[in-house]
Amino acid sequence: MSDAALDMGKPAEEVEDISYLRAGHSLRSWFLTTDHKRIAILYLVSIVFFFLIGGAAAAMIRLDLLTPAGDLMTNEGYNRAFSLHGIIMVWFFLIPSIPNTIGNFIIPLMIGARDLAFPRLNLLSWYIYIVAGFIALAVVLGGGVDTGWTFYTPLSTMYANGMVAATVIAVFISGFSTILTGINFIVTIHKLRAPGMTWSRLPLFIWSHYAVSIIFVLATPVLAITLLLVAAERLFGIGVFDPALGGDPLLFQHLFWFYSHPAVYIMVLPAMGVISELITSAAHKRIFGYWFVAIASIAIAVIGFLVWGHHMFVSGQSLYASAVFSFLSVAVAVPSAIKVYNWTATLYKGDIMIDAPLLFALGFIGLFVAGGLTGLMLAMLAIDVHVHDTYFVVAHFHYIMVGGTVTAFFGALHYWWPKITGRLYNETLARIAAIVILVGFNVTFFPQFMLGYEGMPRRYHVYPPEFQLLQVISSAGAALLAVGYAMPAFYLLWSLKKGPRAPANPWGATGLEWTTSSPPPKHNFTQQPVVVRGPYDYPLEHPASRANA
Amino acid sequence: MPEQRALHEPFHHPARQRQADRLGMILFLASEAMLFGGLFAAAMALRLLYPADYVAASGHLKLWLGTANTAILLTSSLMAAVAVETARGGRPRLSGYALVAAILLGLLFLGIKGYEYGSEYREGLIPGLHGAHFEGRVQHLFMNFYFVSTGLHALHVIGGIALLTIAAFSRAARQDRTVLLIGNAALYWHLVDIIWVFLYPTLYLPDVS
Amino acid sequence: MKGLLIQLGLVWVALLILLAATVIAAHLPLGAAKPWISYAIAFAKAALILWVFMEMRKEGAIARLAMMAAMVWLIMMMTLSASDYLTRGWLSG
């Protein structure tokens, strides 16, 4: 068999040339690895596992909602199912999804580094994540939690049954994994860029991961202290959130959303970085307005911290504060819109290659626009009073988190799959999957906008019979969506065994990660790369004709 | 720890590796600051909701013990800074003395804090324990908050002392003129100090009668 | 090195003077200005520790930015939370 080094057309010179996948086959070489690529694979396997768990809970929910009486589950069981779904999907799938798998793998390759700045910390971060994930899973499955993923007080602290304290401790632990990842990314991007990789030559994927790392480091600790206070309140009754003791339940919401609204941007910013790569690669064009897209990432990270109060419009928060938060929430749409316009402008007159990654990217843009615009509606005080805590909100955030982030995650997985595994997958099946996912998603979640607008509240499983038609359509869509998500599992795994070997640069894309072999050698590059061009310096054939930076 | 000075993957230059280690530590400190930030926000909410009761509740704390502890931590910080400067100047023995002084002052801080907790117990100010009695629910809440925040801070003091101790016992760290380990331990120690500098006016100073 | 140590000592003296000042200010009848003064002094102390003890004066822009960021983010959190607590009663007349 020709190994990775031969694929590059060079003779194997030294050990360095062996691909990272062949650099050891023992369990120890995986579970004690400090190679960012192997840790990315560990993360990939783990988050897929948690995605399946969260998805199973979603399937239970959609099945239960088929009938207005909610025949499948008890009230308590339903509450536990959606809490499980939310907790697992938010903290153990969405937040680590793109950064810790694709980001962990690609960031050092993109900037020409041999690894992340703190390789052992990277491994520690995976172990913390796994420990937290299994505690959460054991607790949520064993004891059950019925507070929803938001742990609102005083429900969580005084009334909820189940193991709230143990669950919040699990989420608290997972936060350390996130913080360590954030520190690792920021230091890597500052200190390990290859010679010539100036800030104006950074791929936009890096910019968005830099922005998301800022949120990791600055927001996650606030969640940590908030959850500690919830646990302390539940165990010792310290009363900071307890109105009976003079505490303020709204304080919990302030602190929780100070983290959790930026956490929404944790989920979508990496997806935006992915889309910038996918679009430019498919269009074979420079990104339209590089600096606007780059700075928009940072702007989203910063302004995203100033909008949390829009979750609290009907909670008893001061109306004057609500007005300020409403205004700021509209402002955060500006950088997001800039990105959407710039992606579309990049496609204009591009030399477009319609492959699966582009289909996922286009799906992302459409769904993100729908989710973003309904977000603007929700930021309006008057409309929010009407649709607060209804399926309209549920549909809105699923358009962003599932339609946006999960679609981009699949796009990224397809785009970098040849680099990660060294194999090519079946393109036709991939295109079909992309379309099935797009259709299935819309059939699932568009009816939920209508349900919500008509008054179907979230987190209820018994509903008036007139909502049944839309609920059944939504559940049918979920089945289609599940098929779409299952398809890649088959053809991607099949490609590992039978797929043709991938060349170093199957897409003809710019970017340092495409200059090394597929899969990359253990230390990423056989020689220290030196960067002389800007990112997206298409067309590749005429490198000197365009000077970016 | 001689490997402190060794070059690790993925770095090519020791200077760059040192910058990276230090930047990593500073980012960690920023995240620690945000952790306590949540507590300060809670204190602010409590104070804005019940301005008079909050101030009255703070009057039951021992101002002079809090003030003494502030002075002790500030002095301990000075010692940590001296340890960094002397190690960098090639005076490992002096640096070791300064570290020991910083550690002893840290322990003194914990001792005074423990004494303070003890006297609060005797006055019935510890919620949930035998003999606790409060003038009102806000005082009860204030004392809860006081124990959560000073307790969490004390845990950080213990962590800081542990770091300083590791640095003090490591000959290599004291002889390392790039002061990587001592420098980072000192950074952490200063942050613990800064948090106390803000806890002090939050808890002790509102009412000094 | 000696000059630097003297400098550290002077900063320590300044910190203790600030501590004395904040205790004295707490005893003065300053009314509503009291918390502002005590927190202003706390910020001054923190600035001295950051700038000299933590050697931010020698650090590059990025390290300074990281420490500044925590400060700025906390101020954002406090300000916007306060905007709720300060105006909550305005409508319930």
Short mmCIF file of N, CA and C in Angstrom, two decimals, chain B residues 22-23 26 29-30 33-34 37-38 40-41 44-45 47-49 63-64 67 70-71 74-75 77-78 81-82 85-86 88-89 91 187 190 193-194 197-198 200-202 205 208, chain C residues 1 4-5 8-9 12 15-16 19 22-23 26-27 34-35 38-39 42-43 45-46 49-50 53-56 58-59 62-63 66-67 70 73-74 77-78 81-82 85-86 88:
data_model
loop_
_atom_site.label_atom_id
_atom_site.label_comp_id
_atom_site.label_asym_id
_atom_site.label_seq_id
_atom_site.Cartn_x
_atom_site.Cartn_y
_atom_site.Cartn_z
N ARG B 22 2.68 32.28 29.44
CA ARG B 22 2.24 33.42 30.23
C ARG B 22 0.87 33.92 29.74
N LEU B 23 0.71 33.97 28.42
CA LEU B 23 -0.58 34.42 27.88
C LEU B 23 -1.69 33.46 28.30
N ILE B 26 -2.63 34.29 31.79
CA ILE B 26 -3.39 35.53 31.92
C ILE B 26 -4.84 35.33 31.45
N LEU B 29 -6.65 33.73 34.15
CA LEU B 29 -6.99 34.68 35.21
C LEU B 29 -8.20 35.51 34.81
N ALA B 30 -8.28 35.89 33.53
CA ALA B 30 -9.45 36.64 33.07
C ALA B 30 -10.70 35.82 33.32
N ALA B 33 -11.56 35.88 36.94
CA ALA B 33 -12.16 37.16 37.31
C ALA B 33 -13.66 37.14 36.98
N MET B 34 -14.00 36.54 35.83
CA MET B 34 -15.42 36.47 35.46
C MET B 34 -16.19 35.58 36.42
N GLY B 37 -16.96 37.58 39.10
CA GLY B 37 -17.85 38.63 38.60
C GLY B 37 -19.30 38.29 38.83
N GLY B 38 -19.66 37.03 38.66
CA GLY B 38 -21.04 36.63 38.90
C GLY B 38 -21.45 36.91 40.34
N PHE B 40 -20.09 39.22 42.30
CA PHE B 40 -20.21 40.67 42.51
C PHE B 40 -21.52 41.19 41.94
N ALA B 41 -21.97 40.62 40.83
CA ALA B 41 -23.26 41.02 40.27
C ALA B 41 -24.37 40.69 41.25
N MET B 44 -24.36 43.21 43.94
CA MET B 44 -24.91 44.49 43.47
C MET B 44 -26.44 44.42 43.45
N ALA B 45 -26.97 43.29 42.95
CA ALA B 45 -28.42 43.15 42.89
C ALA B 45 -29.02 43.25 44.29
N ARG B 47 -27.78 44.69 46.89
CA ARG B 47 -27.64 46.03 47.45
C ARG B 47 -28.62 47.00 46.81
N LEU B 48 -28.87 46.83 45.49
CA LEU B 48 -29.81 47.73 44.83
C LEU B 48 -31.24 47.44 45.26
N LEU B 49 -31.53 46.17 45.56
CA LEU B 49 -32.89 45.83 45.97
C LEU B 49 -33.18 46.29 47.40
N LEU B 63 -14.82 44.76 60.90
CA LEU B 63 -14.07 45.62 59.97
C LEU B 63 -12.57 45.46 60.14
N TRP B 64 -12.12 45.40 61.40
CA TRP B 64 -10.67 45.44 61.61
C TRP B 64 -10.01 44.13 61.17
N THR B 67 -9.84 44.45 57.44
CA THR B 67 -8.80 45.40 57.04
C THR B 67 -7.41 44.78 57.23
N THR B 70 -6.75 42.47 54.48
CA THR B 70 -6.41 43.16 53.24
C THR B 70 -4.93 43.53 53.25
N ALA B 71 -4.50 44.11 54.36
CA ALA B 71 -3.08 44.51 54.45
C ALA B 71 -2.18 43.29 54.31
N LEU B 74 -2.07 42.18 50.68
CA LEU B 74 -1.29 43.13 49.87
C LEU B 74 0.20 42.89 50.10
N THR B 75 0.56 42.68 51.38
CA THR B 75 1.97 42.44 51.69
C THR B 75 2.44 41.12 51.08
N SER B 77 1.31 39.78 48.42
CA SER B 77 1.49 40.05 47.00
C SER B 77 2.85 40.69 46.74
N LEU B 78 3.20 41.65 47.61
CA LEU B 78 4.52 42.28 47.47
C LEU B 78 5.61 41.22 47.51
N ALA B 81 5.85 39.38 44.32
CA ALA B 81 6.49 40.20 43.28
C ALA B 81 7.99 40.25 43.51
N VAL B 82 8.39 40.34 44.81
CA VAL B 82 9.82 40.36 45.13
C VAL B 82 10.46 39.03 44.70
N GLU B 85 11.14 39.14 41.05
CA GLU B 85 12.21 40.06 40.69
C GLU B 85 13.58 39.50 41.09
N THR B 86 13.65 38.88 42.27
CA THR B 86 14.95 38.36 42.73
C THR B 86 15.35 37.12 41.94
N ARG B 88 14.60 36.55 38.92
CA ARG B 88 15.02 37.04 37.61
C ARG B 88 16.42 37.65 37.69
N GLY B 89 16.72 38.28 38.84
CA GLY B 89 18.03 38.89 39.01
C GLY B 89 19.10 37.90 39.41
N ARG B 91 19.05 35.69 42.07
CA ARG B 91 19.22 35.52 43.51
C ARG B 91 18.23 34.47 44.02
N LEU B 187 1.43 35.46 39.44
CA LEU B 187 0.28 36.06 38.74
C LEU B 187 -1.02 35.60 39.38
N HIS B 190 -1.54 37.26 42.72
CA HIS B 190 -1.98 38.65 42.63
C HIS B 190 -3.46 38.73 42.30
N ASP B 193 -5.44 38.25 45.28
CA ASP B 193 -5.36 39.50 46.03
C ASP B 193 -6.36 40.52 45.49
N ILE B 194 -6.39 40.67 44.17
CA ILE B 194 -7.28 41.67 43.56
C ILE B 194 -8.74 41.35 43.88
N VAL B 197 -9.42 42.56 47.17
CA VAL B 197 -9.48 44.03 47.18
C VAL B 197 -10.89 44.50 46.84
N PHE B 198 -11.62 43.74 46.01
CA PHE B 198 -12.99 44.12 45.69
C PHE B 198 -14.01 43.53 46.68
N TYR B 200 -13.53 43.28 49.78
CA TYR B 200 -13.42 44.08 51.01
C TYR B 200 -14.42 45.24 51.03
N PRO B 201 -14.46 46.12 50.01
CA PRO B 201 -15.48 47.17 50.05
C PRO B 201 -16.91 46.63 49.87
N THR B 202 -17.04 45.46 49.26
CA THR B 202 -18.38 44.92 49.06
C THR B 202 -18.97 44.41 50.38
N LEU B 205 -17.08 47.38 54.04
CA LEU B 205 -17.08 48.84 54.14
C LEU B 205 -18.44 49.52 54.11
N VAL B 208 -19.66 50.92 58.80
CA VAL B 208 -18.49 50.72 59.67
C VAL B 208 -18.79 51.13 61.10
N MET C 1 18.46 45.49 39.93
CA MET C 1 17.46 44.77 40.71
C MET C 1 17.05 45.57 41.94
N LEU C 4 14.50 48.12 41.24
CA LEU C 4 13.18 47.53 41.01
C LEU C 4 12.52 47.13 42.32
N LEU C 5 13.34 46.59 43.24
CA LEU C 5 12.77 46.19 44.54
C LEU C 5 12.25 47.40 45.31
N LEU C 8 8.97 48.27 43.92
CA LEU C 8 7.91 47.39 44.44
C LEU C 8 7.50 47.83 45.84
N GLY C 9 8.50 48.14 46.66
CA GLY C 9 8.21 48.58 48.02
C GLY C 9 7.37 49.85 48.04
N TRP C 12 3.87 49.08 47.32
CA TRP C 12 3.24 48.48 48.50
C TRP C 12 2.81 49.57 49.48
N LEU C 15 -0.22 51.16 48.24
CA LEU C 15 -1.39 50.31 48.45
C LEU C 15 -1.90 50.42 49.88
N LEU C 16 -0.96 50.44 50.85
CA LEU C 16 -1.40 50.55 52.24
C LEU C 16 -2.00 51.92 52.53
N LEU C 19 -5.42 51.77 51.33
CA LEU C 19 -6.24 51.00 52.27
C LEU C 19 -6.66 51.88 53.44
N THR C 22 -9.32 54.28 52.34
CA THR C 22 -10.67 53.75 52.15
C THR C 22 -11.34 53.49 53.49
N VAL C 23 -10.56 53.12 54.51
CA VAL C 23 -11.16 52.94 55.84
C VAL C 23 -11.62 54.29 56.39
N ALA C 26 -14.70 55.46 54.71
CA ALA C 26 -15.89 54.72 55.12
C ALA C 26 -16.48 55.30 56.40
N HIS C 27 -15.65 55.99 57.20
CA HIS C 27 -16.15 56.56 58.44
C HIS C 27 -16.70 57.96 58.26
N LYS C 34 -20.46 57.29 49.06
CA LYS C 34 -19.62 56.33 49.79
C LYS C 34 -19.22 55.10 48.95
N PRO C 35 -20.21 54.36 48.41
CA PRO C 35 -19.80 53.19 47.62
C PRO C 35 -18.93 53.56 46.42
N SER C 38 -15.41 54.02 47.72
CA SER C 38 -14.71 52.80 48.13
C SER C 38 -14.38 51.93 46.91
N TYR C 39 -15.27 51.90 45.91
CA TYR C 39 -14.94 51.11 44.72
C TYR C 39 -13.89 51.81 43.85
N ALA C 42 -10.77 50.81 45.34
CA ALA C 42 -10.47 49.41 45.01
C ALA C 42 -9.91 49.31 43.59
N PHE C 43 -10.50 50.08 42.67
CA PHE C 43 -9.98 50.06 41.29
C PHE C 43 -8.54 50.57 41.24
N LYS C 45 -6.33 50.40 43.63
CA LYS C 45 -5.45 49.35 44.15
C LYS C 45 -5.24 48.26 43.10
N ALA C 46 -6.34 47.84 42.47
CA ALA C 46 -6.23 46.78 41.46
C ALA C 46 -5.33 47.23 40.32
N ILE C 49 -1.73 46.91 41.37
CA ILE C 49 -1.29 45.51 41.40
C ILE C 49 -1.09 45.00 39.98
N LEU C 50 -2.05 45.30 39.11
CA LEU C 50 -1.95 44.82 37.74
C LEU C 50 -0.73 45.42 37.05
N PHE C 53 2.83 44.89 40.07
CA PHE C 53 3.07 43.54 40.58
C PHE C 53 2.89 42.49 39.48
N MET C 54 1.85 42.64 38.69
CA MET C 54 1.60 41.64 37.65
C MET C 54 2.33 41.98 36.36
N GLU C 55 3.10 43.05 36.39
CA GLU C 55 4.00 43.41 35.29
C GLU C 55 3.29 43.65 33.97
N MET C 56 2.07 44.17 34.05
CA MET C 56 1.38 44.51 32.81
C MET C 56 2.11 45.62 32.05
N LYS C 58 5.12 45.66 31.45
CA LYS C 58 6.14 45.08 30.57
C LYS C 58 5.52 44.18 29.51
N GLU C 59 4.22 43.87 29.66
CA GLU C 59 3.60 42.91 28.75
C GLU C 59 3.27 43.54 27.41
N ILE C 62 -1.39 42.21 23.82
CA ILE C 62 -2.39 41.15 23.92
C ILE C 62 -2.68 40.80 25.37
N ALA C 63 -1.63 40.69 26.19
CA ALA C 63 -1.84 40.35 27.59
C ALA C 63 -2.63 41.46 28.28
N ALA C 66 -6.17 41.18 27.34
CA ALA C 66 -6.88 40.08 27.99
C ALA C 66 -7.34 40.49 29.38
N MET C 67 -6.46 41.16 30.15
CA MET C 67 -6.87 41.58 31.49
C MET C 67 -7.92 42.67 31.42
N ALA C 70 -11.51 41.27 30.78
CA ALA C 70 -12.29 40.81 31.92
C ALA C 70 -12.94 41.99 32.63
N TRP C 73 -15.75 43.44 30.43
CA TRP C 73 -16.91 42.53 30.39
C TRP C 73 -17.69 42.59 31.70
N LEU C 74 -16.95 42.68 32.83
CA LEU C 74 -17.64 42.75 34.12
C LEU C 74 -18.43 44.05 34.21
N MET C 77 -21.56 43.64 32.34
CA MET C 77 -22.52 42.80 33.06
C MET C 77 -23.20 43.59 34.17
N MET C 78 -22.38 44.36 34.92
CA MET C 78 -22.94 45.14 36.03
C MET C 78 -23.88 46.22 35.52
N SER C 81 -27.17 44.77 34.11
CA SER C 81 -28.01 44.22 35.18
C SER C 81 -28.59 45.37 36.01
N ALA C 82 -27.73 46.36 36.31
CA ALA C 82 -28.20 47.49 37.11
C ALA C 82 -29.32 48.23 36.40
N TYR C 85 -32.33 46.61 37.72
CA TYR C 85 -32.66 46.81 39.13
C TYR C 85 -32.98 48.27 39.45
N LEU C 86 -32.32 49.20 38.75
CA LEU C 86 -32.53 50.61 39.07
C LEU C 86 -33.86 51.13 38.56
N ARG C 88 -36.63 49.12 37.85
CA ARG C 88 -37.73 48.17 37.96
C ARG C 88 -38.96 48.80 38.61
#
